[in-house]
């Protein structure tokens, strides 16, 4: 398993395991997914499952997002691409990763997530005056690998993040921090 953190974006690259389908919401075998976001959503993480094969370190993966408004227009919201498998200290340009099994790329991008959530709320606010409308979003996942082109996306989707999950994570983080503090014990009297 690999954990990476870059510009506020957290992402994991790990072998797919049995039971992984329970981690995610709205899985799809298509690279383009259209959906309505569930209510009370705080945010979401993205995931894609890659097929086995050789993959160059300079591979790009990402997602484009469009909003379908009430008049049927498709509005571009955001696109993000990451060259996440490239390590700047690598001296070997043609290096690759040989994946002998399916692998999962899971990432959370707070900026794009916020941008998407704000666009949805703005559209809901504008349309709530006329009708009760929940806008649809279309996400298109992609992988661009020029070196070998062996791997492909076999599944993609999301992990919904709700407020109660965020507070549970914050509480766990605070517990960990409090356990790391030093305590002064007064000397005992003899």
Short mmCIF file of C-alpha atoms in Angstrom, two decimals, residues 29-160:
data_model
loop_
_atom_site.label_atom_id
_atom_site.label_comp_id
_atom_site.label_asym_id
_atom_site.label_seq_id
_atom_site.Cartn_x
_atom_site.Cartn_y
_atom_site.Cartn_z
CA UNK A 29 -17.91 -0.47 -14.63
CA UNK A 30 -18.35 2.49 -17.01
CA UNK A 31 -15.85 5.38 -16.92
CA UNK A 32 -18.69 7.91 -17.15
CA UNK A 33 -21.08 8.06 -14.18
CA UNK A 34 -24.20 10.26 -13.91
CA UNK A 35 -25.81 10.59 -10.49
CA UNK A 36 -27.52 12.83 -7.96
CA UNK A 37 -25.56 13.47 -4.80
CA UNK A 38 -27.22 12.12 -1.65
CA UNK A 39 -28.60 14.62 0.89
CA UNK A 40 -26.54 15.81 3.86
CA UNK A 41 -23.30 15.02 2.09
CA UNK A 42 -20.16 16.72 3.38
CA UNK A 43 -17.95 15.55 0.51
CA UNK A 44 -16.64 12.48 -1.26
CA UNK A 45 -13.52 10.59 -2.24
CA UNK A 46 -12.97 9.12 -5.68
CA UNK A 47 -11.74 5.68 -6.59
CA UNK A 48 -10.89 3.64 -9.62
CA UNK A 49 -9.80 0.03 -10.01
CA UNK A 50 -7.04 -0.67 -12.54
CA UNK A 51 -6.56 -3.93 -14.41
CA UNK A 52 -3.29 -5.88 -14.09
CA UNK A 53 -0.42 -4.86 -16.35
CA UNK A 54 2.68 -2.69 -16.62
CA UNK A 55 2.15 0.95 -15.80
CA UNK A 56 4.71 3.73 -16.21
CA UNK A 57 5.53 5.95 -13.24
CA UNK A 58 4.42 9.02 -15.19
CA UNK A 59 0.82 7.84 -15.56
CA UNK A 60 -1.92 10.48 -15.27
CA UNK A 61 -5.30 9.69 -13.81
CA UNK A 62 -8.20 11.89 -12.87
CA UNK A 63 -11.79 12.86 -13.30
CA UNK A 64 -13.83 15.51 -15.10
CA UNK A 65 -17.09 16.75 -13.63
CA UNK A 66 -20.13 18.29 -15.36
CA UNK A 67 -23.41 19.50 -13.89
CA UNK A 68 -26.70 18.96 -15.73
CA UNK A 69 -28.99 21.88 -14.89
CA UNK A 70 -32.81 21.92 -14.97
CA UNK A 71 -32.92 23.20 -18.56
CA UNK A 72 -30.85 20.24 -19.77
CA UNK A 73 -27.58 22.12 -20.20
CA UNK A 74 -24.37 20.33 -19.28
CA UNK A 75 -22.07 22.76 -17.47
CA UNK A 76 -18.38 22.04 -17.02
CA UNK A 77 -17.40 22.36 -13.35
CA UNK A 78 -13.89 21.02 -12.94
CA UNK A 79 -11.25 18.63 -14.16
CA UNK A 80 -8.26 17.38 -12.29
CA UNK A 81 -5.36 15.28 -13.41
CA UNK A 82 -2.61 13.83 -11.30
CA UNK A 83 0.73 12.35 -12.33
CA UNK A 84 0.75 10.54 -9.05
CA UNK A 85 3.03 7.64 -9.79
CA UNK A 86 5.95 9.79 -10.87
CA UNK A 87 8.57 10.31 -8.19
CA UNK A 88 10.76 13.37 -8.78
CA UNK A 89 13.86 11.62 -7.45
CA UNK A 90 13.61 8.83 -10.03
CA UNK A 91 16.55 8.84 -12.39
CA UNK A 92 14.96 6.25 -14.64
CA UNK A 93 12.53 7.67 -17.17
CA UNK A 94 11.16 4.41 -18.56
CA UNK A 95 10.54 2.71 -15.20
CA UNK A 96 7.23 0.99 -14.62
CA UNK A 97 5.14 -0.74 -12.01
CA UNK A 98 4.13 -4.32 -12.80
CA UNK A 99 0.69 -4.90 -11.29
CA UNK A 100 0.01 -8.63 -11.12
CA UNK A 101 -3.51 -8.05 -9.79
CA UNK A 102 -6.18 -5.35 -9.86
CA UNK A 103 -5.17 -2.22 -7.94
CA UNK A 104 -7.24 0.57 -6.40
CA UNK A 105 -6.45 4.26 -6.65
CA UNK A 106 -8.40 6.11 -3.95
CA UNK A 107 -8.08 9.87 -3.55
CA UNK A 108 -9.64 12.83 -1.79
CA UNK A 109 -9.23 16.26 -3.36
CA UNK A 110 -10.77 18.85 -1.01
CA UNK A 111 -10.60 21.72 -3.53
CA UNK A 112 -12.40 19.95 -6.36
CA UNK A 113 -14.88 18.44 -3.92
CA UNK A 114 -15.68 21.89 -2.49
CA UNK A 115 -16.00 23.35 -5.99
CA UNK A 116 -18.46 20.61 -7.01
CA UNK A 117 -20.50 20.85 -3.79
CA UNK A 118 -20.75 24.66 -4.15
CA UNK A 119 -21.91 24.37 -7.78
CA UNK A 120 -24.60 21.87 -6.74
CA UNK A 121 -25.80 24.11 -3.88
CA UNK A 122 -25.86 27.18 -6.14
CA UNK A 123 -27.92 25.32 -8.75
CA UNK A 124 -30.31 24.03 -6.07
CA UNK A 125 -30.73 27.55 -4.67
CA UNK A 126 -31.51 29.02 -8.10
CA UNK A 127 -33.96 26.25 -8.99
CA UNK A 128 -35.70 25.94 -5.58
CA UNK A 129 -37.61 29.12 -6.38
CA UNK A 130 -39.34 27.39 -9.31
CA UNK A 131 -39.22 23.66 -8.57
CA UNK A 132 -37.70 21.21 -6.14
CA UNK A 133 -34.73 20.11 -8.26
CA UNK A 134 -31.70 18.02 -7.38
CA UNK A 135 -29.07 18.53 -10.11
CA UNK A 136 -27.33 15.58 -11.73
CA UNK A 137 -23.59 15.35 -11.99
CA UNK A 138 -21.63 13.47 -14.63
CA UNK A 139 -18.14 12.31 -13.74
CA UNK A 140 -15.76 10.94 -16.37
CA UNK A 141 -12.80 9.02 -14.96
CA UNK A 142 -9.68 8.61 -17.06
CA UNK A 143 -6.16 7.21 -17.07
CA UNK A 144 -3.53 8.39 -19.53
CA UNK A 145 -0.43 6.29 -19.82
CA UNK A 146 1.76 6.81 -22.86
CA UNK A 147 4.50 4.32 -22.07
CA UNK A 148 2.70 0.96 -22.29
CA UNK A 149 -1.09 1.44 -22.31
CA UNK A 150 -1.65 -2.01 -20.78
CA UNK A 151 -3.85 -1.11 -17.83
CA UNK A 152 -7.43 0.08 -17.98
CA UNK A 153 -10.15 1.21 -15.60
CA UNK A 154 -12.36 -1.74 -14.69
CA UNK A 155 -14.42 0.03 -12.02
CA UNK A 156 -14.81 3.52 -10.58
CA UNK A 157 -16.99 5.35 -8.09
CA UNK A 158 -17.09 7.26 -4.84
CA UNK A 159 -16.97 7.05 -1.09
CA UNK A 160 -19.53 9.46 0.38
#
